[in-house]
Amino acid sequence: AAEGGGAAWRRKPRPVPESVSSAGLSFQATPVPRLPAAPMQYVSQQSAISQPTQAVPPQFGYVILVFIYSWVMLAYLGIKVGIARKKYNVKYPDMYSDKDPIFNCIQRAHQNTLEIYPQWLIFQLIAGIVYPITASLFGIIWVTSRFSYAWGYYTGVPEKRKIGSYGYIGFLGVVSLSIVVAFKTIFSP
């Protein structure tokens, strides 16, 4: 029992006297009050999943699904550019082609979507926290319009991209809702 932490190496606790006298001073030991233990609360896995946090409404899942839908849209547009690069022999790092305007239309549809996407994400998130259903409907309109926009552009006639103009309903919708959220936040009691 020498090195293995056996019984011979364990110290016994020294008893603490009720009062201690040292150099004529007397100290009285007082018990430390214990706080009552808070009862443990069991949270079922189903409850933790259905209400992950108090910060977002339960319908926020629809907003998340719209984000996933937007990811599918971006992946689709990116794949179309990759296919067009091979078809029209446009090598990296060239963004556009000097010879094939159709490639430029395909690339431009993707590029334009990427240019506006960060702003849309922020407004979609802000609007979705307070108005998840309405924001989700606006988001579906915007994301779907980007498909229409791209398919119009893919024809090689840039004016046909305007078929996706209905996306402004979705984009300006989440911008407007975000403004409402801002004022509600500022002026709430």
XYZ file of C-alpha atoms in Angstrom:
189
model
C 0.000 0.000 0.000
C 3.060 2.263 -0.351
C 2.569 3.963 -3.743
C -0.848 2.860 -4.910
C -2.716 5.295 -2.713
C -3.589 2.642 -0.185
C -5.062 3.159 3.259
C -1.661 3.893 4.836
C -1.329 7.126 2.858
C -4.748 8.552 3.627
C -4.963 11.273 6.212
C -7.668 11.324 8.746
C -9.448 14.659 9.046
C -8.632 16.524 12.232
C -11.580 17.372 14.442
C -12.499 21.059 14.531
C -13.096 22.280 18.088
C -16.239 24.247 18.914
C -14.110 27.141 20.154
C -10.456 27.990 19.769
C -8.412 30.076 22.154
C -5.201 31.645 20.933
C -3.137 34.285 22.684
C -6.015 35.237 24.923
C -8.478 35.658 22.042
C -11.446 33.386 21.816
C -13.072 32.365 18.519
C -16.385 30.583 18.273
C -17.034 28.326 15.268
C -20.382 29.119 13.653
C -22.078 26.748 11.306
C -22.310 27.847 7.669
C -25.928 28.050 6.571
C -26.732 25.914 3.547
C -28.963 27.155 0.779
C -31.822 24.885 -0.076
C -30.993 22.834 -3.139
C -33.028 23.733 -6.202
C -34.998 20.764 -7.347
C -33.580 19.212 -10.486
C -35.894 19.573 -13.394
C -36.026 16.878 -16.023
C -36.325 18.193 -19.568
C -37.318 15.505 -21.991
C -35.474 15.267 -25.288
C -38.731 15.970 -27.127
C -39.261 19.144 -25.098
C -35.691 20.318 -25.710
C -36.140 19.825 -29.465
C -39.578 21.399 -29.693
C -38.546 24.496 -27.706
C -34.778 24.892 -28.225
C -34.697 28.451 -26.937
C -36.951 31.223 -25.744
C -35.370 33.695 -28.222
C -37.201 32.510 -31.331
C -40.862 31.737 -31.913
C -41.898 28.136 -32.610
C -42.758 29.019 -36.232
C -39.142 30.092 -36.878
C -38.620 26.637 -38.355
C -40.329 27.923 -41.499
C -37.690 30.644 -41.794
C -34.982 27.997 -41.469
C -36.623 25.978 -44.247
C -36.576 29.089 -46.472
C -32.839 29.450 -45.754
C -32.367 25.835 -46.839
C -34.433 26.515 -49.979
C -32.164 29.500 -50.731
C -29.115 27.274 -50.343
C -30.586 24.856 -52.900
C -31.169 27.801 -55.267
C -27.565 29.032 -54.890
C -26.215 25.523 -55.428
C -28.319 25.181 -58.578
C -27.088 28.515 -59.980
C -23.470 27.636 -59.144
C -23.726 24.223 -60.798
C -25.165 25.858 -63.925
C -22.122 28.179 -64.076
C -19.771 25.202 -63.651
C -21.466 23.312 -66.486
C -21.374 26.425 -68.690
C -17.650 26.898 -67.974
C -16.950 23.473 -69.448
C -19.368 23.903 -72.356
C -18.036 27.331 -73.394
C -14.422 26.617 -72.359
C -14.090 29.522 -69.924
C -11.119 28.812 -67.649
C -10.648 30.017 -64.091
C -10.013 32.766 -62.954
C -11.853 34.431 -65.867
C -15.275 35.627 -64.722
C -16.670 36.273 -68.185
C -16.122 35.185 -71.781
C -14.984 37.382 -74.661
C -16.569 34.984 -77.155
C -19.780 33.587 -75.678
C -22.437 36.024 -74.423
C -24.619 33.112 -73.277
C -21.956 32.115 -70.747
C -21.889 35.715 -69.553
C -25.662 35.616 -69.025
C -25.414 32.386 -67.016
C -22.544 33.789 -64.945
C -24.335 37.115 -64.456
C -27.508 35.435 -63.147
C -25.434 33.728 -60.461
C -23.286 36.782 -59.725
C -26.241 39.131 -59.363
C -27.916 36.740 -56.933
C -24.727 36.555 -54.865
C -24.530 40.355 -54.801
C -27.939 40.747 -53.162
C -27.959 37.528 -51.102
C -26.184 38.868 -47.950
C -28.646 41.742 -47.598
C -31.591 39.401 -48.112
C -30.243 37.012 -45.459
C -30.016 39.763 -42.844
C -33.481 41.159 -43.559
C -34.981 37.653 -43.721
C -33.482 36.834 -40.321
C -34.612 40.077 -38.647
C -38.145 39.838 -40.072
C -38.332 36.108 -39.336
C -37.603 36.489 -35.636
C -40.759 38.546 -35.090
C -42.934 37.645 -38.104
C -41.820 34.118 -39.055
C -44.811 33.126 -41.209
C -45.014 36.379 -43.184
C -41.230 36.537 -43.584
C -41.198 32.928 -44.800
C -43.809 33.696 -47.446
C -41.802 36.728 -48.599
C -38.664 34.572 -48.588
C -40.274 31.890 -50.739
C -41.320 34.581 -53.222
C -37.792 36.016 -53.379
C -35.986 32.681 -53.698
C -38.404 31.402 -56.356
C -37.999 34.664 -58.285
C -34.246 34.060 -58.474
C -34.927 30.833 -60.395
C -37.209 32.749 -62.784
C -34.626 35.505 -63.112
C -31.889 32.997 -63.958
C -34.009 31.030 -66.457
C -34.852 34.273 -68.247
C -31.182 35.229 -68.324
C -30.157 31.744 -69.562
C -31.969 32.415 -72.858
C -29.147 34.746 -73.860
C -31.512 37.704 -74.046
C -30.721 39.749 -70.920
C -34.087 41.563 -70.980
C -35.833 38.233 -70.285
C -34.317 38.217 -66.806
C -37.032 40.683 -65.844
C -39.448 37.765 -65.585
C -38.040 37.444 -62.066
C -38.998 41.009 -61.131
C -41.745 39.736 -58.839
C -38.915 38.977 -56.406
C -39.004 42.618 -55.348
C -42.259 41.787 -53.547
C -40.383 39.301 -51.374
C -37.255 41.403 -50.944
C -38.995 44.666 -50.131
C -41.428 42.714 -47.940
C -38.676 41.516 -45.600
C -37.013 44.949 -45.698
C -40.331 46.534 -44.630
C -40.864 43.978 -41.878
C -37.316 44.608 -40.639
C -38.062 48.330 -40.403
C -41.199 47.561 -38.394
C -39.162 45.301 -36.091
C -36.586 48.064 -35.618
C -39.210 50.635 -34.608
C -41.035 48.158 -32.373
C -37.740 47.401 -30.646
C -36.843 51.065 -30.209
C -40.239 52.219 -28.968
C -41.353 49.200 -26.949
C -41.833 49.896 -23.227
